[in-house]
Amino acid sequence: MKLYEAITLWAALGLYALAWVSVVAGMIFRRDTFLIWTRRLTLGGAAAHTLAVVARWIATGHLPVVANYENALAGTWVVAISLVFLARRRSSLWSAGAVVLPLVLLVMGYGLMQSTAPTAMTPAYQSPWLAVHVLFAWFGYASFTAASALGVLYLLGKRRGERGWWERLPAPEEMDVLSYRLIAFGFIMAAVMLVSGSIWANRLWGSYWSWDPVETWSLVSWLVYGLYLHLRTIHGWKGTRAAWYAVFALVTVLISFWGVNLLQAGLHVFQQM
Amino acid sequence: MKLYKLLASRRLALILLLFFLGTAGLEVVLGLEQQGIRIYGSWWFIALSLLLLANLLTCTVQRGWLLVRGRVGVRRWMALGSILFHLGLAIVTAGVMFDQLTLWRGRMYIAETQSVNLATQGENIWHGVRQGPWGEAGLEGVHLRLDRLSVGYYPQGATREIRGDVTIRDYLTGQNSSGALKMNYPIRHRGVKFIITNYGFSPHFVLEDVSGPRPVVLAYSYVNLDFFAGGGGNEDGFQPAPGLMLWARFYPSLVWEKGFPVSHTTRLDNPWFKIRLEQAGQEEGGKPARTLHDGWLRPGEAMRIGDYRLAIDNLNYWLEIEASTERGFPVIVFGLWLGICGLVLRYWPEFAPLSESGNKAAAGGHSNETV
C-alpha cells in the first residue's frame, strides 16, 4: 500500500469511527449538535475514502476489485456514499450511520487484515463483465445495507416514540417506504449482478452456474430479498415485520460478501492463471 | 383443476423458495458438496426445481390472463412488468435445462504446433467427456491446431495474458478459420464453444541408449507437465522405455528458499527440471525400483546417466481446451434480458418522489392487484 493511500484510508476510518461515536452519543444524550457532527465527520470520511479508492486505482492501474482488500475498500466506499446520498435531503437520516458505519468499519477492518499488496489483473479478471458485475454488486449490497439501517431506525423510533432526539427522525412510514424502495432498487441491481456474473462465468469457466459458494449465497440473498418483496406485495408485510425482515436479511448479504470465503473455497477464489 | 390450483398457488412458490434457501444454506455451512454429498445434481433437487418452474409458468399464465382481461387494477404496467420478470425467470430456467439436456462437453490437451482431430477418438484426445443426448462426443471432420501459445507477464511475475493462436480446419463444411483463443474470449465453431481451462509446459525429451557403438533412441516425445501446484511444481512421470521410468518436476523460475527449490512465477526466468530416472523393480516382493539418477537438467542441455543420454531439446507450451455445446444460449440470454426489463418495469413507478399523498400510494406493498 502506498503512503498516500494509507494516510487517506486511515483518515477515513478515523473519521467514520468518530462519526459513529457522535451518532451514538446523539442517540443517548439526545442533542442535535451530535447529528451535525455526524454529518460533518461522515462527509469528511467519505471524501478521504474517495481519495483512498482513487489512490489505489492509480497505484494498481485497474479498478480496485481484485482480491479481498480491494473489494472491501471499494465496496465500503459505495456503502458510505449511499449513506451520504440517502441523507442528502433529509439530515435526520444521518442517524442511519449508527448501523451503516460500524459495518463499514468491520468490513474495512477485515480487508486490512488481508494482503494489501497491489494485485495484478490476471487474465481471468480481464473481462468487460467484471466492472458490470462488481459495480452492480456494490450498488445492490449498499442498498440492502442502507435498507437494513433504516429498518433498525424504524424499530428504534417505534420503540422510543416521537420524543426528544427521536422526533428528528423521519416519520416511521416514510422510513418504511424508503427501506422498501432501497430493497426494490437493490433487488434489481443484484439481479443484474447475477446475470452479468453468469454470462461472465459462461465465457470464463464454460458454464453459467457452478453452484460455487459465493454464487449460491448471492442467489440465496437475492431470493431472500425477493421473498421480502413478495411478502410485502402479496401478504401486506409492512412496518415492524418488514423492518425486522430487512435487518435479518442483511445477514445473507454479509455471508455472501464476507462469510462464504471463510467457510469454503470456490471458483470465486481465482486461480493463479 | 386441483393440480392447476396447486401449481398456481403463491404458497407453493413461498414454500419452494424457503426450501431452496434452507438447502443452499445447509450446503454452504456444512460443505456437503465438498464432502461428496450430492445436493444440486440430485434427483430431488432437480425435481423440485422443475416444480418451481411449473409454478412460475402457471402463475405467469394466470396473471397474464387476468391482465389481458383487464382485471388487474390500475397499475397495468407494473403488473405487466411482474409478469415479464417471472416469465423471464421461467425462460431462463427452461433454457438452462435445455442447455444441460443437450450438452456435450469434453476437455483435451494440445501442445504447441500439434494438430488434433476433434472427432471421437476415445480417451486419447478427450477427457472429462460428457456425452451428448445423441451420443455425440466430438466434432466430426474438424481438426484443431495450436499454432502458438504466448504468455505475457507483469514485472512482478503474475500472468498478464494467455493467448493461443489456433487454426480450425473443417473438412465437412470446408470452413477454415484461425483466431486467438484467450481467457474470457472463447471461440466458436459449428455451435461449439472453445475455452482455455489450463496451460502448462511441454518439454521434448530425448532418451538414448549409448551403450552400443551407435546410440539407440528410446524415447523422443513431448510430455505435458503439470506445474506450479503448491509453489514447487508437481512431479510427472512417464515410461520412456520398458523397465524405465522418468520423473520430472519443472521449475520455470527456480529460486532456493531455506534450502528448498521453489518457483513463484511461471515466467521462464531460470528454468530447471528436477529429473529422476528409475529402473523399474520387480513386482510382488521382488527388487524395489532403483534410482539411476536424481539431479537437475536445463532445457536445451543433455546429460549422461550410465548407459543413457538424456536431453531436453525443446520446450513448448500445452493448453487444455474445453469444448462444449451451448444450445440454450439464445434462450437464456433472451430470458435474462426479459427478466431485467420486467423488473425495471415493475419497480420504476415505485421510485416516484415521496409526497404526503404519494407515501401511501407508493408504499409498496399494498397492492394485491399488481402481481
XYZ file of C-alpha atoms in Angstrom:
644
model
C 0.000 0.000 0.000
C 1.341 3.405 -0.980
C 1.810 6.061 1.703
C -0.844 8.456 0.387
C -3.328 5.595 0.127
C -2.587 4.561 3.701
C -2.927 8.132 5.008
C -6.257 8.770 3.286
C -7.613 5.353 4.237
C -6.721 5.652 7.908
C -8.089 9.217 7.921
C -11.361 7.872 6.512
C -11.531 5.113 9.097
C -10.781 7.566 11.914
C -13.461 9.965 10.729
C -16.021 7.171 10.332
C -15.240 5.948 13.844
C -15.704 9.467 15.244
C -18.910 9.880 13.246
C -20.229 6.664 14.733
C -19.322 7.793 18.267
C -21.086 11.059 17.530
C -24.303 9.441 16.265
C -24.443 7.055 19.216
C -23.809 9.934 21.613
C -26.641 11.793 19.892
C -28.979 8.893 20.495
C -28.012 8.628 24.141
C -27.815 12.315 25.065
C -30.426 13.450 22.543
C -28.592 16.526 21.339
C -28.894 17.825 17.790
C -25.281 19.012 17.829
C -24.150 15.402 17.592
C -26.158 14.904 14.425
C -24.467 17.928 12.866
C -21.081 16.478 13.779
C -22.089 13.076 12.458
C -22.816 14.696 9.118
C -19.531 16.598 9.011
C -17.436 13.630 10.086
C -19.146 11.202 7.703
C -18.749 13.614 4.790
C -15.067 14.064 5.700
C -14.643 10.305 5.972
C -16.348 9.724 2.629
C -14.104 12.329 0.976
C -10.959 10.708 2.400
C -12.309 7.284 1.435
C -12.825 8.518 -2.135
C -9.215 9.680 -2.251
C -8.067 6.285 -0.955
C -10.024 4.491 -3.704
C -8.587 6.826 -6.362
C -5.073 6.359 -4.939
C -5.452 2.593 -5.117
C -6.804 2.797 -8.647
C -3.822 4.894 -9.743
C -1.336 2.641 -7.929
C -2.620 -0.603 -9.461
C -3.786 0.754 -12.810
C -7.127 -1.015 -12.578
C -10.487 -0.661 -10.862
C -9.959 -1.801 -7.249
C -11.944 -5.013 -7.499
C -9.263 -7.673 -7.252
C -8.820 -9.617 -4.005
C -10.370 -9.108 -0.591
C -8.716 -5.840 0.390
C -9.718 -4.005 -2.791
C -13.249 -5.362 -2.629
C -13.566 -4.205 0.967
C -12.100 -0.791 0.121
C -14.354 -0.108 -2.850
C -17.425 -1.957 -1.540
C -17.478 0.018 1.710
C -16.951 3.205 -0.274
C -20.196 2.573 -2.160
C -21.943 1.848 1.155
C -20.645 5.106 2.675
C -21.599 7.085 -0.427
C -25.085 5.543 -0.321
C -25.440 6.891 3.226
C -24.416 10.352 2.017
C -26.864 10.056 -0.888
C -29.660 8.897 1.386
C -29.200 11.751 3.841
C -28.526 14.499 1.305
C -32.009 15.969 1.628
C -33.158 14.639 4.959
C -30.481 15.349 7.506
C -32.159 13.194 10.136
C -31.182 10.165 8.078
C -27.558 10.710 9.092
C -28.581 8.689 12.117
C -28.610 5.646 9.813
C -24.858 5.903 10.286
C -25.386 4.222 13.658
C -25.864 0.975 11.703
C -24.027 1.638 8.454
C -20.746 2.994 9.852
C -19.859 0.047 12.124
C -20.486 -2.258 9.159
C -18.153 -0.147 7.032
C -15.531 -0.264 9.787
C -15.882 -4.034 10.249
C -15.637 -4.885 6.565
C -12.742 -2.455 6.097
C -11.005 -3.943 9.136
C -11.393 -7.392 7.591
C -9.960 -6.073 4.316
C -6.962 -4.576 6.072
C -6.229 -7.913 7.739
C -5.763 -9.436 4.257
C -2.852 -8.732 1.950
C -2.848 -5.083 0.868
C -0.071 -5.510 -1.693
C -1.041 -4.339 -5.196
C -2.665 -7.196 -7.056
C -2.219 -7.921 -10.720
C -5.099 -8.112 -13.153
C -4.587 -11.732 -14.191
C -6.265 -12.996 -17.404
C -9.264 -14.395 -15.511
C -10.196 -10.865 -14.425
C -9.680 -9.294 -17.835
C -13.270 -9.166 -18.923
C -15.600 -6.266 -19.634
C -18.136 -8.108 -17.469
C -16.002 -7.619 -14.366
C -16.838 -3.932 -13.981
C -20.556 -4.534 -14.652
C -20.713 -7.465 -12.242
C -18.851 -5.775 -9.398
C -20.428 -2.329 -9.759
C -23.941 -3.750 -9.653
C -22.995 -5.964 -6.715
C -21.826 -2.919 -4.785
C -24.935 -0.908 -5.640
C -27.137 -3.823 -4.655
C -25.381 -4.601 -1.410
C -25.090 -0.929 -0.467
C -28.853 -0.535 -0.972
C -29.564 -3.585 1.174
C -27.265 -2.220 3.899
C -28.997 1.166 3.848
C -32.417 -0.548 3.883
C -31.343 -2.566 6.886
C -30.116 0.593 8.653
C -33.497 2.203 8.032
C -35.127 -0.910 9.423
C -33.135 -0.522 12.643
C -34.027 3.177 12.866
C -37.670 2.322 12.247
C -37.668 -0.220 15.053
C -35.839 2.080 17.452
C -38.040 5.033 16.543
C -41.175 2.981 17.052
C -39.984 1.781 20.403
C -38.899 5.150 21.684
C -41.851 7.066 20.327
C -41.534 10.507 18.821
C -39.794 12.074 21.769
C -36.584 14.076 22.119
C -33.871 13.154 19.639
C -36.084 10.548 18.032
C -38.525 13.126 16.790
C -35.760 14.277 14.450
C -36.076 11.020 12.587
C -38.351 10.882 9.546
C -41.819 9.516 10.139
C -41.790 5.721 10.566
C -43.994 5.288 7.483
C -41.503 7.223 5.429
C -38.603 5.111 6.657
C -40.647 2.015 5.906
C -41.247 3.168 2.328
C -37.626 4.219 1.894
C -36.444 0.854 3.153
C -38.797 -0.889 0.721
C -37.608 1.245 -2.177
C -33.994 0.575 -1.347
C -34.687 -3.147 -1.286
C -36.537 -2.975 -4.601
C -33.639 -0.999 -6.094
C -31.089 -3.377 -4.581
C -33.065 -6.346 -5.894
C -32.790 -5.032 -9.467
C -29.088 -4.271 -9.008
C -28.457 -7.732 -7.544
C -30.369 -9.281 -10.461
C -28.061 -7.525 -12.923
C -25.098 -8.662 -10.819
C -26.242 -12.293 -11.041
C -26.998 -12.045 -14.760
C -23.684 -10.400 -15.638
C -21.859 -12.834 -13.365
C -23.411 -15.859 -15.023
C -22.667 -14.566 -18.534
C -19.086 -13.904 -17.460
C -18.835 -17.362 -15.876
C -20.016 -18.927 -19.121
C -17.231 -17.220 -21.034
C -14.586 -17.924 -18.414
C -15.455 -21.293 -16.890
C -17.706 -22.658 -19.602
C -20.936 -22.792 -17.617
C -23.440 -20.236 -16.428
C -23.763 -21.624 -12.978
C -21.429 -23.839 -10.980
C -23.040 -23.754 -7.519
C -19.865 -22.156 -6.238
C -20.417 -20.994 -2.602
C -20.282 -17.284 -3.462
C -22.663 -17.814 -6.395
C -25.019 -19.853 -4.258
C -25.119 -17.318 -1.452
C -25.552 -14.410 -3.829
C -28.573 -16.266 -5.176
C -29.740 -17.002 -1.629
C -29.563 -13.339 -0.629
C -31.340 -12.352 -3.851
C -34.092 -14.883 -3.145
C -34.351 -13.655 0.448
C -34.979 -10.129 -0.805
C -37.310 -11.487 -3.478
C -39.251 -13.140 -0.693
C -39.401 -9.784 1.128
C -40.888 -8.149 -1.962
C -43.422 -10.961 -2.335
C -44.392 -10.858 1.329
C -44.822 -7.118 1.160
C -46.679 -7.057 -2.125
C -48.862 -10.102 -1.683
C -49.238 -10.527 2.044
C -49.033 -6.865 3.021
C -45.972 -7.154 5.246
C -45.140 -3.609 6.292
C -43.973 -1.707 9.333
C -42.387 -3.676 12.147
C -42.411 -7.076 10.442
C -40.881 -5.670 7.263
C -38.263 -3.778 9.293
C -37.223 -6.913 11.196
C -37.044 -8.782 7.899
C -34.834 -6.070 6.332
C -32.494 -6.230 9.326
C -32.112 -10.013 9.321
C -31.931 -10.303 5.530
C -28.667 -8.371 5.639
C -27.066 -11.421 7.249
C -27.279 -13.247 3.909
C -25.513 -10.350 2.184
C -22.755 -10.380 4.772
C -22.348 -14.119 4.337
C -22.134 -13.916 0.546
C -19.782 -10.938 0.607
C -17.674 -11.994 3.506
C -18.514 -15.226 5.246
C -18.533 -17.750 2.409
C -14.842 -17.338 1.633
C -14.132 -18.092 5.280
C -16.233 -21.269 5.155
C -15.387 -22.748 1.769
C -13.070 -22.255 -1.158
C -14.704 -21.970 -4.546
C -14.272 -20.695 -8.058
C -14.530 -17.101 -6.890
C -11.080 -17.542 -5.356
C -9.488 -17.020 -8.754
C -6.706 -19.321 -9.799
C -3.108 -18.362 -10.385
C -3.763 -18.042 -14.089
C -58.227 -28.285 -11.734
C -56.780 -29.144 -8.352
C -53.358 -29.567 -9.928
C -53.715 -26.215 -11.683
C -54.667 -24.517 -8.404
C -51.743 -26.130 -6.649
C -49.310 -25.085 -9.365
C -50.673 -21.543 -9.445
C -50.526 -21.095 -5.681
C -48.279 -18.482 -4.165
C -47.993 -20.609 -1.066
C -46.231 -23.287 -3.114
C -43.842 -20.640 -4.506
C -43.049 -19.435 -0.983
C -42.510 -22.971 0.307
C -40.217 -23.814 -2.607
C -38.261 -20.586 -2.153
C -37.826 -21.339 1.554
C -36.750 -24.853 0.674
C -34.062 -23.540 -1.700
C -32.862 -21.091 0.927
C -32.624 -23.817 3.525
C -30.868 -26.261 1.210
C -28.313 -23.746 -0.050
C -27.702 -22.525 3.487
C -27.125 -26.010 4.859
C -24.929 -26.996 1.925
C -22.645 -23.997 2.242
C -22.405 -24.058 6.029
C -21.817 -27.816 6.249
C -19.883 -28.052 2.966
C -21.998 -31.044 1.881
C -20.957 -30.998 -1.799
C -17.296 -30.867 -0.799
C -17.874 -33.933 1.356
C -19.187 -35.708 -1.724
C -22.858 -35.499 -0.725
C -24.632 -34.570 -3.937
C -27.245 -31.862 -3.492
C -27.567 -29.700 -6.567
C -27.408 -32.509 -9.105
C -29.592 -34.890 -7.099
C -32.917 -36.115 -8.466
C -34.976 -34.478 -5.719
C -33.307 -31.096 -6.189
C -33.891 -31.250 -9.955
C -37.492 -32.419 -9.385
C -38.202 -29.526 -7.022
C -36.559 -27.102 -9.469
C -38.929 -28.415 -12.138
C -41.829 -27.900 -9.772
C -40.725 -24.309 -9.189
C -40.502 -23.805 -12.946
C -44.015 -25.189 -13.405
C -45.208 -22.964 -10.571
C -43.617 -19.885 -12.146
C -45.114 -20.654 -15.548
C -48.594 -21.308 -14.178
C -48.544 -18.137 -12.074
C -47.363 -16.167 -15.105
C -50.086 -17.608 -17.324
C -52.712 -16.926 -14.667
C -51.634 -13.325 -14.076
C -51.187 -12.790 -17.817
C -54.766 -13.915 -18.404
C -56.002 -11.519 -15.721
C -54.019 -8.733 -17.349
C -55.491 -9.471 -20.772
C -58.989 -9.418 -19.322
C -58.298 -6.121 -17.581
C -58.744 -7.469 -14.076
C -55.512 -6.353 -12.548
C -56.489 -2.934 -11.311
C -54.980 0.378 -12.263
C -51.274 -0.413 -12.464
C -51.185 -2.405 -15.623
C -47.578 -1.553 -16.453
C -46.434 -2.774 -13.079
C -48.441 -5.942 -13.470
C -47.005 -6.438 -16.940
C -43.505 -5.904 -15.529
C -44.111 -8.509 -12.863
C -45.388 -10.990 -15.433
C -42.445 -10.346 -17.764
C -39.999 -10.796 -14.880
C -41.477 -14.145 -13.869
C -41.740 -15.207 -17.477
C -38.075 -14.261 -17.922
C -37.152 -16.439 -14.934
C -39.118 -19.331 -16.372
C -37.479 -18.896 -19.784
C -34.013 -18.800 -18.213
C -34.716 -21.958 -16.220
C -36.097 -23.688 -19.310
C -33.091 -22.510 -21.348
C -30.626 -23.799 -18.765
C -32.401 -27.155 -18.631
C -32.434 -27.420 -22.421
C -28.760 -26.453 -22.448
C -27.901 -29.132 -19.898
C -30.026 -31.833 -21.506
C -28.454 -31.316 -24.924
C -24.936 -30.672 -23.674
C -21.838 -32.476 -24.733
C -18.595 -31.403 -23.236
C -15.015 -32.559 -23.297
C -11.554 -31.353 -22.472
C -8.349 -32.019 -24.346
C -4.683 -31.259 -24.054
C -2.933 -29.891 -27.079
C 0.711 -28.900 -27.364
C 2.065 -26.102 -29.497
C 2.287 -26.987 -33.197
C 0.134 -30.070 -32.549
C -2.992 -30.741 -34.589
C -5.882 -32.698 -33.155
C -8.770 -34.455 -34.846
C -11.810 -33.457 -32.820
C -13.912 -36.418 -33.880
C -14.494 -39.074 -31.244
C -11.192 -40.737 -30.534
C -11.792 -42.016 -27.057
C -9.674 -41.012 -24.139
C -6.639 -40.350 -26.344
C -7.935 -36.891 -27.141
C -10.771 -36.130 -24.775
C -11.040 -36.376 -21.039
C -13.860 -35.431 -18.704
C -16.266 -36.154 -21.540
C -19.968 -35.728 -21.061
C -21.646 -37.371 -23.993
C -24.481 -35.543 -25.711
C -28.032 -36.903 -25.895
C -27.446 -38.240 -29.399
C -24.203 -39.917 -28.420
C -22.019 -37.149 -29.788
C -18.658 -36.776 -28.106
C -16.656 -34.819 -30.613
C -16.798 -32.729 -33.748
C -16.787 -34.854 -36.858
C -14.442 -33.680 -39.578
C -12.836 -30.885 -37.583
C -9.133 -30.518 -36.884
C -7.800 -28.000 -34.421
C -4.184 -26.895 -34.424
C -2.471 -24.839 -31.745
C -0.051 -22.755 -33.777
C 1.416 -20.873 -30.867
C 0.775 -20.112 -27.240
C 2.121 -16.883 -25.855
C 2.083 -15.994 -22.196
C 2.714 -12.434 -21.068
C 3.769 -11.395 -17.585
C 3.683 -8.358 -15.338
C 7.059 -7.199 -13.982
C 6.280 -8.876 -10.632
C 5.797 -12.226 -12.355
C 2.000 -12.547 -12.359
C 0.402 -13.714 -15.607
C -0.865 -10.861 -17.782
C -2.037 -12.674 -20.879
C -2.547 -16.194 -22.165
C -3.142 -16.276 -25.878
C -3.425 -19.360 -28.039
C -3.354 -18.861 -31.785
C -5.416 -21.683 -33.229
C -6.429 -22.813 -36.667
C -9.615 -24.780 -37.279
C -9.971 -26.853 -40.422
C -13.413 -28.218 -41.122
C -13.326 -30.941 -43.741
C -17.102 -31.359 -43.742
C -18.157 -27.786 -44.384
C -14.916 -26.530 -45.857
C -14.957 -23.619 -43.421
C -11.454 -22.931 -42.180
C -10.748 -20.271 -39.633
C -7.988 -19.061 -37.396
C -8.179 -16.897 -34.346
C -6.856 -16.050 -30.921
C -8.175 -18.042 -28.010
C -7.849 -16.127 -24.750
C -9.304 -16.441 -21.291
C -12.717 -14.750 -21.246
C -12.706 -14.720 -25.045
C -13.898 -18.102 -26.332
C -14.032 -19.008 -29.981
C -16.933 -20.833 -31.589
C -17.213 -23.229 -34.467
C -20.329 -25.051 -35.659
C -22.170 -24.292 -32.415
C -19.304 -25.485 -30.228
C -17.552 -23.131 -27.862
C -13.839 -23.498 -27.088
C -12.388 -22.003 -23.929
C -8.997 -22.149 -22.216
C -9.124 -24.050 -18.945
C -5.437 -24.570 -18.179
C -1.971 -24.404 -19.639
C 1.474 -25.691 -18.850
C 4.827 -26.708 -20.260
C 5.598 -29.458 -22.673
C 9.320 -30.336 -22.789
C 10.666 -32.517 -25.567
C 12.603 -35.390 -24.019
C 15.137 -37.459 -25.932
C 16.455 -40.572 -24.209
C 19.114 -42.599 -25.979
C 20.867 -45.826 -25.118
C 24.535 -45.074 -25.795
C 25.967 -48.345 -24.516
C 26.450 -49.730 -28.060
C 28.601 -48.457 -30.926
C 25.663 -46.390 -32.231
C 23.141 -44.575 -29.992
C 19.635 -46.047 -29.983
C 16.787 -43.618 -29.421
C 14.479 -44.978 -26.703
C 12.137 -42.012 -26.356
C 11.589 -38.937 -28.466
C 8.458 -37.202 -27.309
C 6.769 -34.192 -25.842
C 5.494 -34.686 -22.326
C 2.837 -32.425 -20.912
C 3.890 -31.495 -17.421
C 1.618 -30.151 -14.800
C 3.312 -27.429 -12.872
C 3.167 -24.904 -10.155
C 0.866 -26.647 -7.698
C 1.919 -25.573 -4.245
C 4.774 -23.407 -5.479
C 7.095 -26.296 -6.210
C 5.519 -27.958 -9.209
C 4.067 -31.427 -9.483
C 6.165 -34.408 -10.329
C 5.034 -36.135 -13.506
C 6.269 -39.485 -14.664
C 6.303 -41.347 -17.944
C 7.775 -44.535 -19.249
C 10.363 -43.766 -21.945
C 11.215 -47.427 -22.476
C 10.238 -50.782 -20.964
C 11.705 -51.099 -17.493
C 12.489 -47.395 -17.181
C 10.575 -44.592 -15.510
C 11.427 -40.918 -15.889
C 10.117 -38.459 -13.318
C 10.285 -34.737 -13.945
C 9.382 -31.676 -11.947
C 9.597 -28.291 -13.633
C 10.640 -25.029 -12.011
C 10.154 -22.208 -14.556
C 11.867 -19.685 -12.318
C 13.976 -21.611 -9.846
C 14.991 -19.975 -6.593
C 16.176 -21.589 -3.395
C 14.386 -20.690 -0.195
C 15.555 -22.153 3.112
C 17.190 -24.975 1.220
C 14.105 -25.823 -0.842
C 13.649 -25.209 -4.561
C 10.586 -23.115 -5.407
C 9.220 -21.138 -8.331
C 6.986 -18.172 -7.624
C 6.143 -17.464 -11.234
C 5.616 -19.432 -14.421
C 7.786 -16.944 -16.293
C 10.854 -18.651 -17.738
C 13.403 -16.667 -15.728
C 15.533 -19.583 -14.594
C 14.069 -22.831 -15.938
C 15.300 -26.104 -14.456
C 13.990 -29.638 -14.447
C 14.398 -31.906 -11.454
C 14.951 -35.262 -13.112
C 14.763 -38.725 -11.621
C 15.406 -41.766 -13.784
C 14.415 -45.102 -12.280
C 14.859 -48.677 -13.310
C 11.582 -50.439 -12.573
C 11.684 -53.005 -9.775
C 10.124 -56.423 -9.791
C 6.572 -56.725 -8.594
C 5.358 -58.954 -5.740
C 8.154 -58.534 -3.235
C 10.958 -58.562 -5.764
C 13.633 -55.948 -6.159
C 12.487 -52.367 -5.480
C 12.854 -49.671 -8.104
C 16.447 -48.482 -8.439
C 17.199 -44.810 -8.922
C 19.714 -44.421 -11.726
C 19.908 -40.667 -11.449
C 18.432 -37.867 -9.387
C 19.549 -34.405 -10.449
C 18.933 -31.202 -12.364
C 18.764 -30.512 -16.076
C 18.223 -27.277 -18.012
C 16.188 -27.078 -21.220
C 18.486 -27.286 -24.229
C 21.079 -29.355 -22.382
C 21.893 -33.061 -22.219
C 23.377 -35.343 -19.576
C 24.905 -38.791 -19.447
C 23.338 -41.243 -16.990
C 25.221 -44.525 -17.093
C 24.371 -46.164 -20.414
C 21.821 -43.496 -21.252
C 21.893 -39.968 -22.597
C 19.001 -37.697 -21.636
C 18.338 -34.378 -23.361
C 15.605 -31.763 -23.332
C 16.000 -30.236 -26.743
C 12.881 -28.100 -26.859
C 10.327 -26.549 -24.538
C 6.809 -25.801 -25.709
C 3.554 -24.949 -24.007
C 0.498 -27.109 -23.798
C -3.024 -25.875 -23.498
C -6.083 -27.504 -22.023
C -9.135 -26.565 -24.050
C -12.720 -27.277 -23.141
C -15.173 -27.713 -25.979
C -18.888 -27.655 -25.282
C -22.171 -27.028 -26.956
C -24.330 -24.162 -25.750
C -27.625 -24.796 -27.416
C -29.623 -22.954 -24.773
C -27.564 -19.755 -25.089
C -30.037 -17.636 -27.124
C -32.952 -18.727 -24.939
C -31.054 -17.969 -21.729
C -29.898 -14.547 -22.887
C -33.413 -13.657 -24.059
C -34.869 -14.795 -20.717
C -32.320 -12.777 -18.750
C -32.988 -9.667 -20.817
C -36.753 -10.095 -20.493
C -36.477 -10.619 -16.742
C -34.414 -7.481 -16.176
C -36.785 -5.426 -18.356
C -39.712 -6.812 -16.382
C -38.083 -5.905 -13.068
C -37.415 -2.339 -14.168
C -40.962 -2.002 -15.489
C -42.381 -3.420 -12.271
C -40.481 -1.175 -9.865
C -39.924 2.013 -11.855
C -43.196 3.648 -10.703
C -42.248 2.868 -7.099
C -39.325 5.287 -7.271
C -41.511 8.353 -7.747
C -40.705 11.207 -5.303
C -42.325 10.801 -1.910
C -45.181 13.101 -1.079
C -47.767 13.270 1.616
C -50.356 11.601 -0.527
C -47.823 9.641 -2.508
C -46.365 7.932 0.513
C -49.213 5.600 0.899
C -49.692 5.115 -2.798
C -46.050 4.311 -3.306
C -45.683 2.427 -0.090
C -45.169 -0.789 -1.909
C -46.809 -3.312 -0.523
C -50.077 -2.656 -0.682
C -51.344 -3.964 -3.852
C -52.592 -7.394 -4.403
C -53.659 -6.276 -7.808
C -50.142 -5.581 -9.064
C -48.850 -9.108 -9.050
